[in-house]
PDB file of C-alpha atoms in Angstrom:
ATOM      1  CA  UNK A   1     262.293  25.362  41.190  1.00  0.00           C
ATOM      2  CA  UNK A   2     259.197  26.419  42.322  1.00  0.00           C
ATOM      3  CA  UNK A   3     259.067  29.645  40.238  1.00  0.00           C
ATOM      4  CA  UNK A   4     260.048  28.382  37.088  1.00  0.00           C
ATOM      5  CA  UNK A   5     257.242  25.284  37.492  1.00  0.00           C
ATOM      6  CA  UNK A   6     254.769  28.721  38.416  1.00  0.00           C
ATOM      7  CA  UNK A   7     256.248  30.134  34.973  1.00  0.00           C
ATOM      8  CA  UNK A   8     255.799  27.160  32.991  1.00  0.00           C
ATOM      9  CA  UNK A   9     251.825  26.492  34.531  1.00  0.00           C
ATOM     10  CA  UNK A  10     251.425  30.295  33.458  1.00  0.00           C
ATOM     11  CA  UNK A  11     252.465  30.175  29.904  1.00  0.00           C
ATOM     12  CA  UNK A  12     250.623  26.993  29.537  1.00  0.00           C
ATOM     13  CA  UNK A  13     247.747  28.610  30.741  1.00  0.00           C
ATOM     14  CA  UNK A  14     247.575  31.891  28.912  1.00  0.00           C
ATOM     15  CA  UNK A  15     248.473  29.149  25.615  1.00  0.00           C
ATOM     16  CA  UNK A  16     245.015  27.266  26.140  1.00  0.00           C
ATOM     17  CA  UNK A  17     243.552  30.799  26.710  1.00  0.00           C
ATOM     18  CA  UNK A  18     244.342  31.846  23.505  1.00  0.00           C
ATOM     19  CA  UNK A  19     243.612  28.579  22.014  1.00  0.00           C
ATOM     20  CA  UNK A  20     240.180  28.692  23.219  1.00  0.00           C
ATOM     21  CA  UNK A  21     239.630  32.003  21.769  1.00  0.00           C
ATOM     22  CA  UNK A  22     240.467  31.243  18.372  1.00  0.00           C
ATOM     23  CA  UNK A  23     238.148  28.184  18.413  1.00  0.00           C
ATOM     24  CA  UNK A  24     235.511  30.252  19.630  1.00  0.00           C
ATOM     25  CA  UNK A  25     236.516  32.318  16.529  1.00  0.00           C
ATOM     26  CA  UNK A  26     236.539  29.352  14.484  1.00  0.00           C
ATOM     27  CA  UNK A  27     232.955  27.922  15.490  1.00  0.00           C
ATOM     28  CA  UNK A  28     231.549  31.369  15.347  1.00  0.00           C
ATOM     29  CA  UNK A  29     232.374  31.073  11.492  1.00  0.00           C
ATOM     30  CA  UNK A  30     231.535  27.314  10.865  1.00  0.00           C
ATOM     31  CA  UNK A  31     228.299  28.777  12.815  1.00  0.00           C
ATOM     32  CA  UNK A  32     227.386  31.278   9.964  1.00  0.00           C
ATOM     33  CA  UNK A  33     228.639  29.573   6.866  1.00  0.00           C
ATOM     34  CA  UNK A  34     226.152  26.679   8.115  1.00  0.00           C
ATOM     35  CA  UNK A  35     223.610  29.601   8.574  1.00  0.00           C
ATOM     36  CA  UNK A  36     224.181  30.859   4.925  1.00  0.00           C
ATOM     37  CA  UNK A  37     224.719  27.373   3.624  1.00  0.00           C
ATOM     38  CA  UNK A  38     220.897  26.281   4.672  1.00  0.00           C
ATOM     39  CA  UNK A  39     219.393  29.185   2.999  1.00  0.00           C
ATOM     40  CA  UNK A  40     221.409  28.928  -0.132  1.00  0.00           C
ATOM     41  CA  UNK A  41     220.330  25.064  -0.593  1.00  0.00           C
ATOM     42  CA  UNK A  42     217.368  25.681  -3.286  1.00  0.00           C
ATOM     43  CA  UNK A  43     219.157  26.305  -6.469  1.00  0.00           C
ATOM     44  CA  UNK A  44     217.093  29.424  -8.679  1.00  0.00           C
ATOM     45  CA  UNK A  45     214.617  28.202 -11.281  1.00  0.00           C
ATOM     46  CA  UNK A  46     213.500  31.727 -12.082  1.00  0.00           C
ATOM     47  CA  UNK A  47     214.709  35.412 -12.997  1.00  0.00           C
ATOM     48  CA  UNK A  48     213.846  38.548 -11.224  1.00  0.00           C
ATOM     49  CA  UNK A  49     212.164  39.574 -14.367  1.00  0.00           C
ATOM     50  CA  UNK A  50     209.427  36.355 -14.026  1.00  0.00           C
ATOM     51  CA  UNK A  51     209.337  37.406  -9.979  1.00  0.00           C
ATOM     52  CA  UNK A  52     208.373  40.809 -10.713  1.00  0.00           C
ATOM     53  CA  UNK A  53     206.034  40.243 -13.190  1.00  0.00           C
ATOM     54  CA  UNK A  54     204.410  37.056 -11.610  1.00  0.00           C
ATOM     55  CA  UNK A  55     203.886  39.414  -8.289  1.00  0.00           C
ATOM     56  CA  UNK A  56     202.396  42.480 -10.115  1.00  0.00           C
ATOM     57  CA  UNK A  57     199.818  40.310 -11.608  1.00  0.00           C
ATOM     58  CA  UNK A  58     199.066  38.023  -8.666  1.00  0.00           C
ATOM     59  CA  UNK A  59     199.848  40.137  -5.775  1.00  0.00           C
ATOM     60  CA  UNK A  60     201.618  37.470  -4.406  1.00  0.00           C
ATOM     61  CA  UNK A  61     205.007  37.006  -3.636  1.00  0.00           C
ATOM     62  CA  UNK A  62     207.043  34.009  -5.895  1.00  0.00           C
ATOM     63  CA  UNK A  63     208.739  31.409  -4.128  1.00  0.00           C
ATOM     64  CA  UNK A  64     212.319  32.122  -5.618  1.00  0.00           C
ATOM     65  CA  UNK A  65     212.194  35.914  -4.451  1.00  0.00           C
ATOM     66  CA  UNK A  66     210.928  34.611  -1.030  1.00  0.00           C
ATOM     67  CA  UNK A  67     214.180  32.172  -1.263  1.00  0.00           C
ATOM     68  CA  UNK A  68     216.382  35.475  -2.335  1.00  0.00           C
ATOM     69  CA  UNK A  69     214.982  37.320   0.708  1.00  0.00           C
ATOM     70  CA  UNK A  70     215.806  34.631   2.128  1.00  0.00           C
ATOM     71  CA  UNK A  71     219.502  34.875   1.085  1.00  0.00           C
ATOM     72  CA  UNK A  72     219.450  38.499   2.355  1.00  0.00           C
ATOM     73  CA  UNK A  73     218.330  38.026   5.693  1.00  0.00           C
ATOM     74  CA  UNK A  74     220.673  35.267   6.382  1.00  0.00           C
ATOM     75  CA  UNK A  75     223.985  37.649   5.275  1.00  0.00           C
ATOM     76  CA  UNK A  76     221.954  40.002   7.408  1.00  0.00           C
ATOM     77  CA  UNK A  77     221.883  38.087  10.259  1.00  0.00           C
ATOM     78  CA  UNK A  78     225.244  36.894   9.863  1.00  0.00           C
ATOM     79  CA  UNK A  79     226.462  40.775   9.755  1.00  0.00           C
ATOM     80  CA  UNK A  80     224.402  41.293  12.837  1.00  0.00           C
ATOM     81  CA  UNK A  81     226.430  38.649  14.720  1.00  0.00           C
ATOM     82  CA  UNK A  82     230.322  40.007  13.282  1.00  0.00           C
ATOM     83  CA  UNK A  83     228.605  43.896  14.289  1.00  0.00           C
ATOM     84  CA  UNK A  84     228.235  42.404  17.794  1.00  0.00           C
ATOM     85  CA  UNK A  85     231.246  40.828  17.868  1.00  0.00           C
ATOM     86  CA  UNK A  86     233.093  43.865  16.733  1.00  0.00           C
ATOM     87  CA  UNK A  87     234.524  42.450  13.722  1.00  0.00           C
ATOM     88  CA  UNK A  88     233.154  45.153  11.628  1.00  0.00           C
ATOM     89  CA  UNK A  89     234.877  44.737   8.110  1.00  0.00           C
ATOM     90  CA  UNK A  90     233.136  41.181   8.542  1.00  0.00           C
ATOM     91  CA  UNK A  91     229.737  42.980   9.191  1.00  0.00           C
ATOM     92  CA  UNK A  92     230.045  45.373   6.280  1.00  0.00           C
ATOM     93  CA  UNK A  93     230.636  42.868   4.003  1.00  0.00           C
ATOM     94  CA  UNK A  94     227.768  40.830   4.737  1.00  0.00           C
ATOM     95  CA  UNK A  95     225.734  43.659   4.499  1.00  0.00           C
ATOM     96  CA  UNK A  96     226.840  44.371   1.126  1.00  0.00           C
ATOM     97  CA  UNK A  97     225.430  41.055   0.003  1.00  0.00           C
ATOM     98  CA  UNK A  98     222.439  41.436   1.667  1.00  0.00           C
ATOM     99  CA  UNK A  99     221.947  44.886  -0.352  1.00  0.00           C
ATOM    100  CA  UNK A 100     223.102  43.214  -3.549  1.00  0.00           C
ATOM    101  CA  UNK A 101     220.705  40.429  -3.116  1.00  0.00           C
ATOM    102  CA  UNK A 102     218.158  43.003  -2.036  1.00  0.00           C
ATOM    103  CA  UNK A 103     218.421  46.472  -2.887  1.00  0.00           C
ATOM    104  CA  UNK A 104     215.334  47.663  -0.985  1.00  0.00           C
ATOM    105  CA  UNK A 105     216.439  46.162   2.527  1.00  0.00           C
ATOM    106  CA  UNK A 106     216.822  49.178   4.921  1.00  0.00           C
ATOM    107  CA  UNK A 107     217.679  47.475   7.902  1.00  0.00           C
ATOM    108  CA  UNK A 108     220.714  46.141   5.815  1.00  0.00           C
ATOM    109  CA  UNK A 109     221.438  49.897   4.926  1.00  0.00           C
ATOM    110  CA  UNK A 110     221.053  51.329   8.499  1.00  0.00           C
ATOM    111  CA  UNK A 111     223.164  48.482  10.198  1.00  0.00           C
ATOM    112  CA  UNK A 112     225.870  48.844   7.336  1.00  0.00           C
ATOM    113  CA  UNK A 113     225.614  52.490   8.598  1.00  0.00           C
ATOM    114  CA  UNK A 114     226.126  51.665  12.226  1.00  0.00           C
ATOM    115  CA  UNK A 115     229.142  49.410  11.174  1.00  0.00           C
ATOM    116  CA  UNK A 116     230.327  52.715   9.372  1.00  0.00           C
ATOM    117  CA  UNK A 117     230.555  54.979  12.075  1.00  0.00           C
ATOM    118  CA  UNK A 118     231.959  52.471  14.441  1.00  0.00           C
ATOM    119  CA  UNK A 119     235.296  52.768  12.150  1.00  0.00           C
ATOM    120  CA  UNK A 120     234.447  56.344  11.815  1.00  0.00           C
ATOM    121  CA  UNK A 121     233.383  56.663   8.527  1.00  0.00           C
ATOM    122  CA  UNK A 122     230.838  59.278   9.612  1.00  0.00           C
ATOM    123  CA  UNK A 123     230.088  59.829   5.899  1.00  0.00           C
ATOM    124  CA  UNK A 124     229.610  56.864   4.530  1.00  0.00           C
ATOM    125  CA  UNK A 125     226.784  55.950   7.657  1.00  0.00           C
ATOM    126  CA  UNK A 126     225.010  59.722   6.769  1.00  0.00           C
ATOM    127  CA  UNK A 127     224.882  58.155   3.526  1.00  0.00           C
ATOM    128  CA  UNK A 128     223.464  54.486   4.514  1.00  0.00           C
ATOM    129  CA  UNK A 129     221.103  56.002   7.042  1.00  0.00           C
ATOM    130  CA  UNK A 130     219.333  58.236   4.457  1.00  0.00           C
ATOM    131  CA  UNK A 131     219.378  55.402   1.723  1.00  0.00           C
ATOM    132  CA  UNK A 132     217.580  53.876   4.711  1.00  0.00           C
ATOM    133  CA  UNK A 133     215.011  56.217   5.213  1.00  0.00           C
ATOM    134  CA  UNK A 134     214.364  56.918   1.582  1.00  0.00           C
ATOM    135  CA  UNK A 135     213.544  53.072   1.584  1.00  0.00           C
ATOM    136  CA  UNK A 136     211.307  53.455   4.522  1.00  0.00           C
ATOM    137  CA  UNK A 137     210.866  56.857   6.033  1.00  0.00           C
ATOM    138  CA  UNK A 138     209.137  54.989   8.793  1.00  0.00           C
ATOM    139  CA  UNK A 139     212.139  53.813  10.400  1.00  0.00           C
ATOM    140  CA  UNK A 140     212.830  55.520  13.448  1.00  0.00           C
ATOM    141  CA  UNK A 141     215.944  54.179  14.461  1.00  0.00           C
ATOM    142  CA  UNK A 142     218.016  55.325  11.188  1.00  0.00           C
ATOM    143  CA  UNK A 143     216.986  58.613  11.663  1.00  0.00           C
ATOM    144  CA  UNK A 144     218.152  58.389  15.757  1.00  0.00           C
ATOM    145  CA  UNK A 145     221.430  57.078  14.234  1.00  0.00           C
ATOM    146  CA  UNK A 146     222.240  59.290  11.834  1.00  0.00           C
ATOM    147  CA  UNK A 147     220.881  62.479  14.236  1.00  0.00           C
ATOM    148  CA  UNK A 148     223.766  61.255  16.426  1.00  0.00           C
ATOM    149  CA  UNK A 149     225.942  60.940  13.832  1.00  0.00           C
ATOM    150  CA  UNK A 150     225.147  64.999  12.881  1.00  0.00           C
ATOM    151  CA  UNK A 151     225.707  65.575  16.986  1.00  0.00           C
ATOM    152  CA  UNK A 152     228.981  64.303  17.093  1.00  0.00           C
ATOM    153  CA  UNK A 153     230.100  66.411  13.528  1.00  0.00           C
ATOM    154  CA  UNK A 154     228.455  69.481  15.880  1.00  0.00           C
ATOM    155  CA  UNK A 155     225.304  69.863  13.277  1.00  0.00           C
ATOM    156  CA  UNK A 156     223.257  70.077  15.646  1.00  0.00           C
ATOM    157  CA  UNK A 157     220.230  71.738  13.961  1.00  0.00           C
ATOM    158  CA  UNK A 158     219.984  68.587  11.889  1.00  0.00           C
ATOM    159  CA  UNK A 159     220.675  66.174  14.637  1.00  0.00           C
ATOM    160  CA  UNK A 160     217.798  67.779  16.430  1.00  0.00           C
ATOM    161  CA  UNK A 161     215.903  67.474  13.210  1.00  0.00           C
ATOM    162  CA  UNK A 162     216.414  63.893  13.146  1.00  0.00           C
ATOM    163  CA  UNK A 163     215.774  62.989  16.667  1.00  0.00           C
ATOM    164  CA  UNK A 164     212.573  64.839  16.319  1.00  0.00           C
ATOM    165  CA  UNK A 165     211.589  62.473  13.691  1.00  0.00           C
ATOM    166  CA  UNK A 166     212.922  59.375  15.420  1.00  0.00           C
ATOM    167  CA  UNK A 167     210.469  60.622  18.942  1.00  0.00           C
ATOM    168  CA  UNK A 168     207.315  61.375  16.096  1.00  0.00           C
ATOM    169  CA  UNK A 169     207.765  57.480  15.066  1.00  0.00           C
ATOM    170  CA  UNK A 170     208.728  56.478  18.356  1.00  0.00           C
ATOM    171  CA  UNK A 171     207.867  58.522  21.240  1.00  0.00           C
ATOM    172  CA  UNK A 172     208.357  55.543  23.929  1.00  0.00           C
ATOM    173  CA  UNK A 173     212.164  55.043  23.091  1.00  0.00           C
ATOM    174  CA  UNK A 174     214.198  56.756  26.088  1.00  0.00           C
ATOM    175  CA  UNK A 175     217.022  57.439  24.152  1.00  0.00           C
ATOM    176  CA  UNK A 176     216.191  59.300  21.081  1.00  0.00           C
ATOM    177  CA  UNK A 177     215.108  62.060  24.166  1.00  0.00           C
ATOM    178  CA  UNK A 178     218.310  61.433  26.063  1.00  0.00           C
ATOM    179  CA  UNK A 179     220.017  62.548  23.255  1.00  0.00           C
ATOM    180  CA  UNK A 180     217.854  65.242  22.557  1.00  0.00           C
ATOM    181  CA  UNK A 181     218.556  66.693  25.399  1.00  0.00           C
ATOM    182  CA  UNK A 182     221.779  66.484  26.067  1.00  0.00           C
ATOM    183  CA  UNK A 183     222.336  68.544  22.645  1.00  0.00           C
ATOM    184  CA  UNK A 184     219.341  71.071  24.368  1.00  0.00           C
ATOM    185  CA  UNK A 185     221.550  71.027  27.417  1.00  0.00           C
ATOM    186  CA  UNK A 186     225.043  71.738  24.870  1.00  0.00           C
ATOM    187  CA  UNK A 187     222.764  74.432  22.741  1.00  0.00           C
ATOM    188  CA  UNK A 188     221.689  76.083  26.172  1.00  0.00           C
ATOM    189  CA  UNK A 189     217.993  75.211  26.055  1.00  0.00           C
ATOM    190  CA  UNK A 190     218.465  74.061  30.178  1.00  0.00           C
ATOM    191  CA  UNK A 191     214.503  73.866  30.252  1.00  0.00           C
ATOM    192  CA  UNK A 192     213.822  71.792  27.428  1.00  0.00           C
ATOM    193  CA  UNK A 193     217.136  69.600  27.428  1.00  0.00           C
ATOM    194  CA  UNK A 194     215.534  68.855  32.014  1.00  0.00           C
ATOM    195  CA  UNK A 195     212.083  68.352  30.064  1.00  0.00           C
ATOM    196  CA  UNK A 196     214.276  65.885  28.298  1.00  0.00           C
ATOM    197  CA  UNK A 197     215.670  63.912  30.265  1.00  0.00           C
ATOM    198  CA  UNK A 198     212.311  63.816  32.260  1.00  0.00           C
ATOM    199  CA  UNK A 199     210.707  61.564  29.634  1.00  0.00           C
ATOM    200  CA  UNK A 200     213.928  59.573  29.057  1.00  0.00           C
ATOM    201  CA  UNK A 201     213.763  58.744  32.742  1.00  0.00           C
ATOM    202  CA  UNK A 202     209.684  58.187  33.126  1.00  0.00           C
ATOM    203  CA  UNK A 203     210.198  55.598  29.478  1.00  0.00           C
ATOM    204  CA  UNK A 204     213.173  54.054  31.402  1.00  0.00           C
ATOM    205  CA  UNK A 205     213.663  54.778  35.024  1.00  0.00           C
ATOM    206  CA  UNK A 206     216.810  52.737  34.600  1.00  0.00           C
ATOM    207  CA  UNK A 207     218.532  55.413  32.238  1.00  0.00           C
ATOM    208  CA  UNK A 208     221.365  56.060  34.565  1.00  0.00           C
ATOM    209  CA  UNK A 209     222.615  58.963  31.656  1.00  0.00           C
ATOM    210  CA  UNK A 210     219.143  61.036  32.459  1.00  0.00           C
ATOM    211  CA  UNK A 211     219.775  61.151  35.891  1.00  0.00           C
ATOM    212  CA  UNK A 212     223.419  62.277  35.914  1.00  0.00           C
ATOM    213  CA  UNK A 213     222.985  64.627  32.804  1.00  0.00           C
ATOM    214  CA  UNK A 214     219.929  66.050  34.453  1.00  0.00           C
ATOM    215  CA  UNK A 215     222.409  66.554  37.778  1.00  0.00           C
ATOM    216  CA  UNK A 216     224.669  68.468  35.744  1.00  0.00           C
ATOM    217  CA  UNK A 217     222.118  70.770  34.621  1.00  0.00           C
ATOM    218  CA  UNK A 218     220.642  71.040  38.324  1.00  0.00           C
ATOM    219  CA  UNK A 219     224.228  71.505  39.445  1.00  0.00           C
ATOM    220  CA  UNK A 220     225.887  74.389  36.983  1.00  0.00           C
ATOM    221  CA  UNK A 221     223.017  76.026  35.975  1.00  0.00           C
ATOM    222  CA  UNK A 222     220.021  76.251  38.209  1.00  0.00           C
ATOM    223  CA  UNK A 223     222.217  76.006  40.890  1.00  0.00           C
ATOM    224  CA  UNK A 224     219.746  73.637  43.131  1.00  0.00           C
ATOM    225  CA  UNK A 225     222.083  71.386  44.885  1.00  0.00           C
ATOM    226  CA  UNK A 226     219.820  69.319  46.605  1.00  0.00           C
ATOM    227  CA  UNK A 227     217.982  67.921  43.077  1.00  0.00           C
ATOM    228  CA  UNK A 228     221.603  67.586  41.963  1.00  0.00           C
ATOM    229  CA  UNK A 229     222.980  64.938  44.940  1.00  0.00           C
ATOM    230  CA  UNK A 230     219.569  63.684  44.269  1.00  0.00           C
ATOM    231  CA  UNK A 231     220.174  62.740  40.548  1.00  0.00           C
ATOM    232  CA  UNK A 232     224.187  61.865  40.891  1.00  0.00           C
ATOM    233  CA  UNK A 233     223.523  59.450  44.021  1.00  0.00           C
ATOM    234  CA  UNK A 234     220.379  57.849  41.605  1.00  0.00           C
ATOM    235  CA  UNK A 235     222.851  57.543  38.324  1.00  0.00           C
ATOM    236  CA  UNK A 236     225.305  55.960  40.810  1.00  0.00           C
ATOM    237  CA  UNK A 237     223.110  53.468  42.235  1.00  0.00           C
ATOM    238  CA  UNK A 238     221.923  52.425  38.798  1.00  0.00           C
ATOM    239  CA  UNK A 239     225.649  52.403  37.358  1.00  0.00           C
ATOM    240  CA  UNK A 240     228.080  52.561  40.604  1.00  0.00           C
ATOM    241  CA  UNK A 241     231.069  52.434  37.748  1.00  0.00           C
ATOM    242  CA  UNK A 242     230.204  56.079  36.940  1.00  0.00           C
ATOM    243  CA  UNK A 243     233.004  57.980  38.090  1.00  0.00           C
ATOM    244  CA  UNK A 244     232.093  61.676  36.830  1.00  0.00           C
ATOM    245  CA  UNK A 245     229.128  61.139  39.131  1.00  0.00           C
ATOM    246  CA  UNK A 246     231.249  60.753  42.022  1.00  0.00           C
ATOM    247  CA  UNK A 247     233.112  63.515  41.162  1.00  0.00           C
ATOM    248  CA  UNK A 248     230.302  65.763  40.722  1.00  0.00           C
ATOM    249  CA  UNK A 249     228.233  64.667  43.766  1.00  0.00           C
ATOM    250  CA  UNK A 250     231.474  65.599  45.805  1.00  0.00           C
ATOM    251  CA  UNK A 251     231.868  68.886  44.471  1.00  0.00           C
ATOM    252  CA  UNK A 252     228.650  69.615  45.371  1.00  0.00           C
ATOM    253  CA  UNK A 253     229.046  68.314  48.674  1.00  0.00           C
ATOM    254  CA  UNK A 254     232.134  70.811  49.048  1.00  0.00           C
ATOM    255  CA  UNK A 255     229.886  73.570  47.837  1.00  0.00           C
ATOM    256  CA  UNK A 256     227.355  72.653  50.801  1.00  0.00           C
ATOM    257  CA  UNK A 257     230.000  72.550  53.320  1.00  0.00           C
ATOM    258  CA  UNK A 258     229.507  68.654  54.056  1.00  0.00           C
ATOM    259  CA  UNK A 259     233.403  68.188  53.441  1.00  0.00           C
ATOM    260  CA  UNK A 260     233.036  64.304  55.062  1.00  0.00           C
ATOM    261  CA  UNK A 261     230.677  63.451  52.185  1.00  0.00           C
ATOM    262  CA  UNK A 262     232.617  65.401  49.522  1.00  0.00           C
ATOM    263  CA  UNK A 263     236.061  63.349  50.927  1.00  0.00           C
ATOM    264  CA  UNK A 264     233.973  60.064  51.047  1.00  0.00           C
TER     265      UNK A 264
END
């Protein structure tokens, strides 16, 4: 009796579980529509001809393109929240609006291209991020996104390319040198992928990835143990989930002798 009554308080309870989820589901896209919906109120009174030409004469920007940009940034917004959610046909296709609505937005193009590579479609986001940059060389984080797309096709020439770009426009963001030089540390540049991962960690001292990539270099090439415990025990204090860290501080605990630590 008593199992069956545990049974039945189980299935009710993985029932309301999944109930909740959809309705989160469900509110998430009432939450979105009514996003959209409030920016497509204003009904157009003007074409994009009269914009264009009202803004080349008067420098000024007419209050039916500010309503389309308008338009854009809400699907924009909206793709944002489906990229996050992982839903990313959802994304995609809200970033195709916002394009269509605005054909010179390049954060539509370089999210569209994150969305793209998160299925895999490694050529399709090459293709957004560039469309991105050609927009607006300036921004840094579609050419970190599509150098890491290059990395992971093994191009790295052009991946390093790119991240060097991304680090000109942005030298204070820790990762486009993380993954500089962990393709230093692949190419066998050991000096300049430590140099790295130096700056990564001195930009963000909480960039668990410097430390233990750094370790790794420490470890199997310049063979300094002690620098390498040092790095693996700071990447596992800043992310104690990182197994290889474990397993790489303990071999080099076996290396030093110090079996009790390498066990532990």
């Amino acid at each position: 009796m008593g199992d069956s009554i545990t049974y039945s308080q189980t299935t009710k309870a993985k029932a309301a579980k999944g109930q909740a989820k959809w309705l989160a589901l469900a509110l998430l896209a009432v939450l979105l529509t009514a996003i959209i919906v409030v920016h497509f109120s204003s009904t157009p009174t003007t074409t994009r001809a009269d914009n264009k030409n009202v803004a080349d004469e008067f420098g000024f920007v007419p209050l039916q393109q500010q309503r389309d940009l308008g338009k854009a940034q809400a699907y924009y917004d909206c793709g944002v929240v489906y990229c996050k959610a992982g839903a990313f046909d959802s994304a995609i296709s809200d970033f195709n609006k916002a394009i269509e609505i605005n054909p010179d937005f390049a954060e539509a193009y370089c999210a569209r291209g994150i969305a793209y590579g998160k299925e895999g479609a490694h050529g399709l986001a090459i293709s957004d991020y560039t469309k991105a940059i050609e927009i607006n060389p300036r921004l840094a984080v579609a050419y970190f996104q599509r150098g890491r797309i290059y990395m992971m096709k093994d191009q790295n020439e052009l991946a390093i390319s790119d991240l060097n770009k991304a680090i000109e426009i942005d030298p204070n963001d820790s990762k486009s040198f993380l993954l500089r030089g962990s393709i230093y540390e692949d190419e066998g540049a050991y000096d300049l992928a430590i140099s790295d991962f130096n700056k990564a960690i001195v930009l963000n001292p909480k960039e668990g990835g410097a430390y233990y990539l750094r370790g790794c270099v420490y470890f199997f090439i310049k063979k300094e143990f002690d620098l390498a415990i040092t790095d693996y025990t700071k990447a596992i204090e800043i992310n104690p989930r990182l197994a290889a860290a474990y397993f790489q501080r303990g071999s080099v605990y076996a290396i030093k002798g110090q079996d009790d630590l390498a066990i532990s």
